[in-house]
Amino acid sequence: DPAATGKMTTRWGGFLDAIDGFDAEFFGIAPREALQMDPQQRLFLEVCCEALDDAGMPRASLEGLRAGVFAASYHSDYAQAIYGCRSAIGAHTVTGAAHSVLANRLSYLLDLRGPSVSIDTACSSSLVALHLAGQSLRQGECDLALAGGVSLMIAPELSIALSKWGFLAADGRCKTFDARANGFVRGEGCGAVVLKRLGDALSGSMAHGKDRGAWPVVRAAPDPAAKGGEFYGPRRSVTGGPVVVRPVVQSAAPDFGAEFWRQAHEVTGI
């Protein structure tokens, strides 16, 4: 019952194991500081280092490099919890719970000298992080970029709030672009990619793929002429969509017979 006070409409979710596990010594972080770090910060550090290992880039080789970090996250259950318990607040709470530190901590620990940006654009956060990383490389702001996102669910409040809007699928199944669609299923995870300009990647480290260009389409407002809409819904104008999408496609300039990525919001109607 979405109207039930303090209740969520689903019992489903995708959860990671052992999110409390962290090798603070490996990263040169004091144990007492690690205890007050948002688990999302810890997980992002670990996955980014795994991505660098996969790319054949030892940590020591990155010191002083013009490398950018573009880190995406949406909600910090940890910050909500820690600030809700005054007796648990300590000297490292500010940095441990701050959204901005998600990217900054990695840049500091690896001594990176490029942009360090933490990003929150809700559901599109990771795509926007990838877009900004690619843009930074093309503009010459950095020679290497780490882009990724992380999300953990350690408190129920956000799921309760999403339930009130009818966003969560009670049957635990996502049915995107389907007439049966009734919401989505939240899940935990972390992912990161190491990016270089194509010429640099081919001349050095292993290249898994190439970025032809990306431009996130983020529409958060209804048509001003439309009545009764919600700001998270699609624009009702029949011209609004093409006007936004056309320059995106032209910017990426893909061959329409070739593969390219598309992201669409699953709760948006078409």
mmCIF file of C-alpha atoms in Angstrom:
data_model
loop_
_atom_site.group_PDB
_atom_site.id
_atom_site.type_symbol
_atom_site.label_atom_id
_atom_site.label_comp_id
_atom_site.label_asym_id
_atom_site.label_seq_id
_atom_site.Cartn_x
_atom_site.Cartn_y
_atom_site.Cartn_z
ATOM 1 C CA ASP A 1 0.000 0.000 0.000
ATOM 2 C CA PRO A 2 1.780 3.201 -1.175
ATOM 3 C CA ALA A 3 -0.201 5.198 1.363
ATOM 4 C CA ALA A 4 1.052 3.165 4.337
ATOM 5 C CA THR A 5 3.156 5.355 6.616
ATOM 6 C CA GLY A 6 6.861 4.490 6.696
ATOM 7 C CA LYS A 7 6.488 1.501 4.350
ATOM 8 C CA MET A 8 7.877 0.672 0.904
ATOM 9 C CA THR A 9 5.930 -1.103 -1.814
ATOM 10 C CA THR A 10 8.529 -3.749 -2.635
ATOM 11 C CA ARG A 11 10.797 -6.226 -0.888
ATOM 12 C CA TRP A 12 13.107 -6.546 -3.885
ATOM 13 C CA GLY A 13 16.555 -5.111 -4.554
ATOM 14 C CA GLY A 14 20.012 -6.008 -5.806
ATOM 15 C CA PHE A 15 22.527 -6.024 -2.951
ATOM 16 C CA LEU A 16 26.305 -6.445 -2.769
ATOM 17 C CA ASP A 17 27.978 -8.609 -0.136
ATOM 18 C CA ALA A 18 30.386 -7.318 2.529
ATOM 19 C CA ILE A 19 30.167 -3.596 1.809
ATOM 20 C CA ASP A 20 31.791 -3.063 5.215
ATOM 21 C CA GLY A 21 35.013 -4.751 4.077
ATOM 22 C CA PHE A 22 37.847 -2.353 3.258
ATOM 23 C CA ASP A 23 41.653 -2.552 3.294
ATOM 24 C CA ALA A 24 42.439 0.887 4.710
ATOM 25 C CA GLU A 25 46.167 0.145 4.997
ATOM 26 C CA PHE A 26 46.416 -0.551 1.249
ATOM 27 C CA PHE A 27 45.223 2.984 0.554
ATOM 28 C CA GLY A 28 47.254 4.570 3.343
ATOM 29 C CA ILE A 29 44.145 5.601 5.248
ATOM 30 C CA ALA A 30 44.129 5.560 9.062
ATOM 31 C CA PRO A 31 41.692 3.003 10.524
ATOM 32 C CA ARG A 32 39.833 5.642 12.542
ATOM 33 C CA GLU A 33 39.309 7.697 9.390
ATOM 34 C CA ALA A 34 38.200 4.649 7.377
ATOM 35 C CA LEU A 35 35.517 3.935 9.984
ATOM 36 C CA GLN A 36 33.852 7.259 9.175
ATOM 37 C CA MET A 37 34.088 6.971 5.392
ATOM 38 C CA ASP A 38 30.910 6.473 3.415
ATOM 39 C CA PRO A 39 31.085 2.871 2.074
ATOM 40 C CA GLN A 40 30.466 4.390 -1.354
ATOM 41 C CA GLN A 41 33.812 6.207 -1.078
ATOM 42 C CA ARG A 42 35.570 2.970 -0.123
ATOM 43 C CA LEU A 43 33.982 0.966 -2.929
ATOM 44 C CA PHE A 44 34.738 3.623 -5.526
ATOM 45 C CA LEU A 45 38.415 3.654 -4.509
ATOM 46 C CA GLU A 46 38.628 -0.124 -4.811
ATOM 47 C CA VAL A 47 36.914 -0.368 -8.193
ATOM 48 C CA CYS A 48 38.921 2.507 -9.702
ATOM 49 C CA CYS A 49 42.158 0.820 -8.653
ATOM 50 C CA GLU A 50 40.919 -2.429 -10.216
ATOM 51 C CA ALA A 51 40.180 -0.533 -13.435
ATOM 52 C CA LEU A 52 43.698 0.916 -13.454
ATOM 53 C CA ASP A 53 45.177 -2.543 -12.851
ATOM 54 C CA ASP A 54 43.143 -3.889 -15.764
ATOM 55 C CA ALA A 55 44.496 -1.076 -17.935
ATOM 56 C CA GLY A 56 48.069 -1.950 -16.963
ATOM 57 C CA MET A 57 48.670 1.300 -15.098
ATOM 58 C CA PRO A 58 50.441 0.923 -11.728
ATOM 59 C CA ARG A 59 49.445 3.499 -9.145
ATOM 60 C CA ALA A 60 52.979 4.868 -8.906
ATOM 61 C CA SER A 61 52.993 5.666 -12.633
ATOM 62 C CA LEU A 62 50.085 8.084 -12.211
ATOM 63 C CA GLU A 63 51.662 10.405 -9.659
ATOM 64 C CA GLY A 64 51.605 13.979 -10.933
ATOM 65 C CA LEU A 65 49.779 12.953 -14.114
ATOM 66 C CA ARG A 66 47.169 15.213 -15.690
ATOM 67 C CA ALA A 67 44.438 12.713 -14.904
ATOM 68 C CA GLY A 68 40.822 13.602 -14.161
ATOM 69 C CA VAL A 69 38.314 11.859 -11.911
ATOM 70 C CA PHE A 70 34.597 12.061 -12.660
ATOM 71 C CA ALA A 71 32.610 10.269 -9.961
ATOM 72 C CA ALA A 72 28.857 9.797 -9.956
ATOM 73 C CA SER A 73 26.574 9.062 -7.042
ATOM 74 C CA TYR A 74 22.996 9.948 -6.298
ATOM 75 C CA HIS A 75 22.110 9.510 -2.640
ATOM 76 C CA SER A 76 24.167 9.126 0.523
ATOM 77 C CA ASP A 77 22.357 6.958 3.037
ATOM 78 C CA TYR A 78 25.525 7.036 5.155
ATOM 79 C CA ALA A 79 25.522 10.833 5.500
ATOM 80 C CA GLN A 80 21.881 10.717 6.526
ATOM 81 C CA ALA A 81 22.624 8.080 9.149
ATOM 82 C CA ILE A 82 25.794 9.590 10.598
ATOM 83 C CA TYR A 83 24.383 13.107 10.949
ATOM 84 C CA GLY A 84 21.256 11.648 12.492
ATOM 85 C CA CYS A 85 23.322 10.313 15.412
ATOM 86 C CA ARG A 86 25.156 13.185 17.081
ATOM 87 C CA SER A 87 27.222 10.929 19.325
ATOM 88 C CA ALA A 88 28.739 9.257 16.217
ATOM 89 C CA ILE A 89 29.959 12.519 14.643
ATOM 90 C CA GLY A 90 33.734 12.801 14.757
ATOM 91 C CA ALA A 91 36.686 14.632 13.241
ATOM 92 C CA HIS A 92 36.466 12.683 9.977
ATOM 93 C CA THR A 93 32.693 12.830 9.541
ATOM 94 C CA VAL A 94 32.757 15.876 7.259
ATOM 95 C CA THR A 95 35.102 14.314 4.707
ATOM 96 C CA GLY A 96 33.704 10.832 5.232
ATOM 97 C CA ALA A 97 30.149 11.854 4.400
ATOM 98 C CA ALA A 98 30.657 14.654 1.852
ATOM 99 C CA HIS A 99 29.489 13.954 -1.683
ATOM 100 C CA SER A 100 32.286 16.109 -3.124
ATOM 101 C CA VAL A 101 34.962 13.903 -1.561
ATOM 102 C CA LEU A 102 33.960 10.896 -3.679
ATOM 103 C CA ALA A 103 36.170 12.135 -6.534
ATOM 104 C CA ASN A 104 38.561 14.269 -4.503
ATOM 105 C CA ARG A 105 39.787 11.429 -2.289
ATOM 106 C CA LEU A 106 40.906 9.361 -5.286
ATOM 107 C CA SER A 107 42.648 12.354 -6.861
ATOM 108 C CA TYR A 108 44.457 13.028 -3.585
ATOM 109 C CA LEU A 109 45.494 9.446 -2.879
ATOM 110 C CA LEU A 110 46.874 8.913 -6.394
ATOM 111 C CA ASP A 111 48.321 12.454 -6.653
ATOM 112 C CA LEU A 112 46.372 13.207 -9.829
ATOM 113 C CA ARG A 113 46.562 16.728 -11.271
ATOM 114 C CA GLY A 114 43.450 16.896 -13.442
ATOM 115 C CA PRO A 115 39.804 17.822 -12.851
ATOM 116 C CA SER A 116 38.197 16.145 -9.832
ATOM 117 C CA VAL A 117 34.417 16.311 -10.038
ATOM 118 C CA SER A 118 31.653 14.588 -8.074
ATOM 119 C CA ILE A 119 28.408 14.449 -10.018
ATOM 120 C CA ASP A 120 24.760 14.045 -9.068
ATOM 121 C CA THR A 121 22.192 14.255 -11.861
ATOM 122 C CA ALA A 122 20.024 11.501 -10.359
ATOM 123 C CA CYS A 123 19.501 8.520 -12.658
ATOM 124 C CA SER A 124 21.800 9.862 -15.385
ATOM 125 C CA SER A 125 24.765 10.555 -13.061
ATOM 126 C CA SER A 126 27.134 7.897 -14.447
ATOM 127 C CA LEU A 127 26.333 8.802 -18.050
ATOM 128 C CA VAL A 128 26.987 12.473 -17.301
ATOM 129 C CA ALA A 129 30.287 11.515 -15.615
ATOM 130 C CA LEU A 130 31.325 9.648 -18.767
ATOM 131 C CA HIS A 131 30.269 12.580 -20.936
ATOM 132 C CA LEU A 132 32.259 15.106 -18.876
ATOM 133 C CA ALA A 133 35.317 12.834 -18.835
ATOM 134 C CA GLY A 134 35.243 12.525 -22.626
ATOM 135 C CA GLN A 135 34.731 16.249 -22.990
ATOM 136 C CA SER A 136 37.677 16.968 -20.688
ATOM 137 C CA LEU A 137 39.916 14.699 -22.762
ATOM 138 C CA ARG A 138 38.851 16.305 -26.054
ATOM 139 C CA GLN A 139 39.458 19.793 -24.688
ATOM 140 C CA GLY A 140 42.919 18.844 -23.428
ATOM 141 C CA GLU A 141 42.158 19.421 -19.746
ATOM 142 C CA CYS A 142 43.579 15.990 -18.935
ATOM 143 C CA ASP A 143 45.452 13.154 -20.648
ATOM 144 C CA LEU A 144 43.689 10.351 -18.794
ATOM 145 C CA ALA A 145 40.318 10.186 -17.100
ATOM 146 C CA LEU A 146 38.650 7.875 -14.629
ATOM 147 C CA ALA A 147 34.865 7.909 -14.912
ATOM 148 C CA GLY A 148 32.454 5.856 -12.877
ATOM 149 C CA GLY A 149 29.565 5.665 -10.502
ATOM 150 C CA VAL A 150 28.606 4.008 -7.238
ATOM 151 C CA SER A 151 25.375 3.378 -5.384
ATOM 152 C CA LEU A 152 24.677 1.594 -2.110
ATOM 153 C CA MET A 153 21.425 1.187 -0.205
ATOM 154 C CA ILE A 154 22.065 1.102 3.527
ATOM 155 C CA ALA A 155 18.884 2.804 4.728
ATOM 156 C CA PRO A 156 15.242 2.391 3.708
ATOM 157 C CA GLU A 157 14.123 6.036 3.606
ATOM 158 C CA LEU A 158 14.807 6.702 -0.086
ATOM 159 C CA SER A 159 12.990 3.530 -1.123
ATOM 160 C CA ILE A 160 10.038 4.575 1.035
ATOM 161 C CA ALA A 161 9.994 7.978 -0.664
ATOM 162 C CA LEU A 162 10.207 6.422 -4.137
ATOM 163 C CA SER A 163 7.356 4.092 -3.204
ATOM 164 C CA LYS A 164 5.138 7.092 -2.501
ATOM 165 C CA TRP A 165 5.611 8.162 -6.130
ATOM 166 C CA GLY A 166 4.952 4.657 -7.441
ATOM 167 C CA PHE A 167 8.468 4.363 -8.842
ATOM 168 C CA LEU A 168 9.303 0.896 -7.485
ATOM 169 C CA ALA A 169 8.098 -2.356 -9.068
ATOM 170 C CA ALA A 170 6.249 -4.403 -6.458
ATOM 171 C CA ASP A 171 6.950 -7.643 -8.355
ATOM 172 C CA GLY A 172 10.723 -7.022 -8.481
ATOM 173 C CA ARG A 173 10.875 -6.903 -12.297
ATOM 174 C CA CYS A 174 11.886 -4.053 -14.614
ATOM 175 C CA LYS A 175 9.745 -4.002 -17.772
ATOM 176 C CA THR A 176 11.164 -1.094 -19.738
ATOM 177 C CA PHE A 177 9.104 0.054 -22.757
ATOM 178 C CA ASP A 178 6.462 -2.538 -21.914
ATOM 179 C CA ALA A 179 2.772 -1.901 -21.350
ATOM 180 C CA ARG A 180 3.116 -3.918 -18.123
ATOM 181 C CA ALA A 181 5.765 -1.572 -16.724
ATOM 182 C CA ASN A 182 5.046 -0.698 -13.099
ATOM 183 C CA GLY A 183 8.320 0.769 -11.867
ATOM 184 C CA PHE A 184 11.928 -0.309 -11.478
ATOM 185 C CA VAL A 185 14.069 -2.278 -9.023
ATOM 186 C CA ARG A 186 16.832 -0.507 -7.124
ATOM 187 C CA GLY A 187 20.239 -2.137 -6.994
ATOM 188 C CA GLU A 188 23.715 -1.592 -5.594
ATOM 189 C CA GLY A 189 26.858 -1.481 -7.670
ATOM 190 C CA CYS A 190 29.983 0.337 -8.732
ATOM 191 C CA GLY A 191 31.666 0.649 -12.098
ATOM 192 C CA ALA A 192 34.614 2.597 -13.474
ATOM 193 C CA VAL A 193 36.397 2.980 -16.801
ATOM 194 C CA VAL A 194 39.829 4.360 -17.673
ATOM 195 C CA LEU A 195 39.684 6.685 -20.663
ATOM 196 C CA LYS A 196 42.318 8.111 -22.994
ATOM 197 C CA ARG A 197 42.225 9.845 -26.323
ATOM 198 C CA LEU A 198 42.176 7.141 -28.989
ATOM 199 C CA GLY A 199 45.662 7.894 -30.316
ATOM 200 C CA ASP A 200 47.157 7.772 -26.829
ATOM 201 C CA ALA A 201 45.378 4.513 -26.003
ATOM 202 C CA LEU A 202 46.504 2.757 -29.173
ATOM 203 C CA SER A 203 50.100 3.863 -28.710
ATOM 204 C CA GLY A 204 50.281 2.743 -25.086
ATOM 205 C CA SER A 205 47.906 0.832 -22.868
ATOM 206 C CA MET A 206 45.422 -1.736 -24.056
ATOM 207 C CA ALA A 207 42.315 -0.214 -25.659
ATOM 208 C CA HIS A 208 39.029 -2.062 -25.098
ATOM 209 C CA GLY A 209 36.915 0.289 -27.192
ATOM 210 C CA LYS A 210 36.564 3.819 -28.460
ATOM 211 C CA ASP A 211 34.260 6.693 -27.639
ATOM 212 C CA ARG A 212 32.720 8.363 -30.674
ATOM 213 C CA GLY A 213 31.146 11.043 -28.582
ATOM 214 C CA ALA A 214 28.357 11.220 -26.078
ATOM 215 C CA TRP A 215 25.987 13.879 -24.936
ATOM 216 C CA PRO A 216 23.556 13.080 -22.144
ATOM 217 C CA VAL A 217 19.970 14.098 -22.734
ATOM 218 C CA VAL A 218 18.542 15.214 -19.419
ATOM 219 C CA ARG A 219 14.990 16.506 -19.559
ATOM 220 C CA ALA A 220 13.596 17.409 -16.186
ATOM 221 C CA ALA A 221 10.787 19.844 -16.971
ATOM 222 C CA PRO A 222 7.430 19.457 -18.723
ATOM 223 C CA ASP A 223 6.378 21.666 -21.602
ATOM 224 C CA PRO A 224 5.567 25.083 -20.097
ATOM 225 C CA ALA A 225 2.311 25.037 -22.054
ATOM 226 C CA ALA A 226 1.287 21.685 -20.584
ATOM 227 C CA LYS A 227 -0.902 21.625 -17.495
ATOM 228 C CA GLY A 228 -0.882 19.194 -14.608
ATOM 229 C CA GLY A 229 2.553 17.701 -15.375
ATOM 230 C CA GLU A 230 5.277 16.729 -12.910
ATOM 231 C CA PHE A 231 8.835 17.956 -13.366
ATOM 232 C CA TYR A 232 10.243 14.395 -13.485
ATOM 233 C CA GLY A 233 7.939 13.387 -16.347
ATOM 234 C CA PRO A 234 8.440 13.642 -20.122
ATOM 235 C CA ARG A 235 7.789 16.821 -22.050
ATOM 236 C CA ARG A 236 4.390 16.798 -23.647
ATOM 237 C CA SER A 237 5.481 18.850 -26.634
ATOM 238 C CA VAL A 238 5.770 16.813 -29.831
ATOM 239 C CA THR A 239 8.677 19.013 -30.939
ATOM 240 C CA GLY A 240 10.632 19.149 -27.666
ATOM 241 C CA GLY A 241 12.140 15.661 -27.962
ATOM 242 C CA PRO A 242 13.538 15.926 -31.505
ATOM 243 C CA VAL A 243 14.910 19.407 -30.825
ATOM 244 C CA VAL A 244 16.962 18.020 -27.932
ATOM 245 C CA VAL A 245 17.961 14.685 -29.484
ATOM 246 C CA ARG A 246 18.969 15.911 -32.963
ATOM 247 C CA PRO A 247 22.118 17.842 -31.874
ATOM 248 C CA VAL A 248 23.082 14.910 -29.665
ATOM 249 C CA VAL A 249 23.133 12.540 -32.624
ATOM 250 C CA GLN A 250 24.884 15.092 -34.811
ATOM 251 C CA SER A 251 27.546 15.611 -32.131
ATOM 252 C CA ALA A 252 28.302 11.906 -31.875
ATOM 253 C CA ALA A 253 27.897 11.501 -35.673
ATOM 254 C CA PRO A 254 27.389 7.735 -35.617
ATOM 255 C CA ASP A 255 26.681 5.679 -38.694
ATOM 256 C CA PHE A 256 23.146 4.520 -38.133
ATOM 257 C CA GLY A 257 24.163 0.988 -39.089
ATOM 258 C CA ALA A 258 26.821 0.938 -36.376
ATOM 259 C CA GLU A 259 26.482 0.267 -32.673
ATOM 260 C CA PHE A 260 26.172 3.118 -30.231
ATOM 261 C CA TRP A 261 24.841 3.405 -26.710
ATOM 262 C CA ARG A 262 21.433 4.722 -25.803
ATOM 263 C CA GLN A 263 20.135 5.370 -22.302
ATOM 264 C CA ALA A 264 16.475 5.976 -21.605
ATOM 265 C CA HIS A 265 14.716 6.496 -18.324
ATOM 266 C CA GLU A 266 12.554 3.493 -17.602
ATOM 267 C CA VAL A 267 9.762 5.384 -15.864
ATOM 268 C CA THR A 268 9.307 7.797 -18.750
ATOM 269 C CA GLY A 269 6.472 7.138 -21.171
ATOM 270 C CA ILE A 270 6.909 7.420 -24.931
#
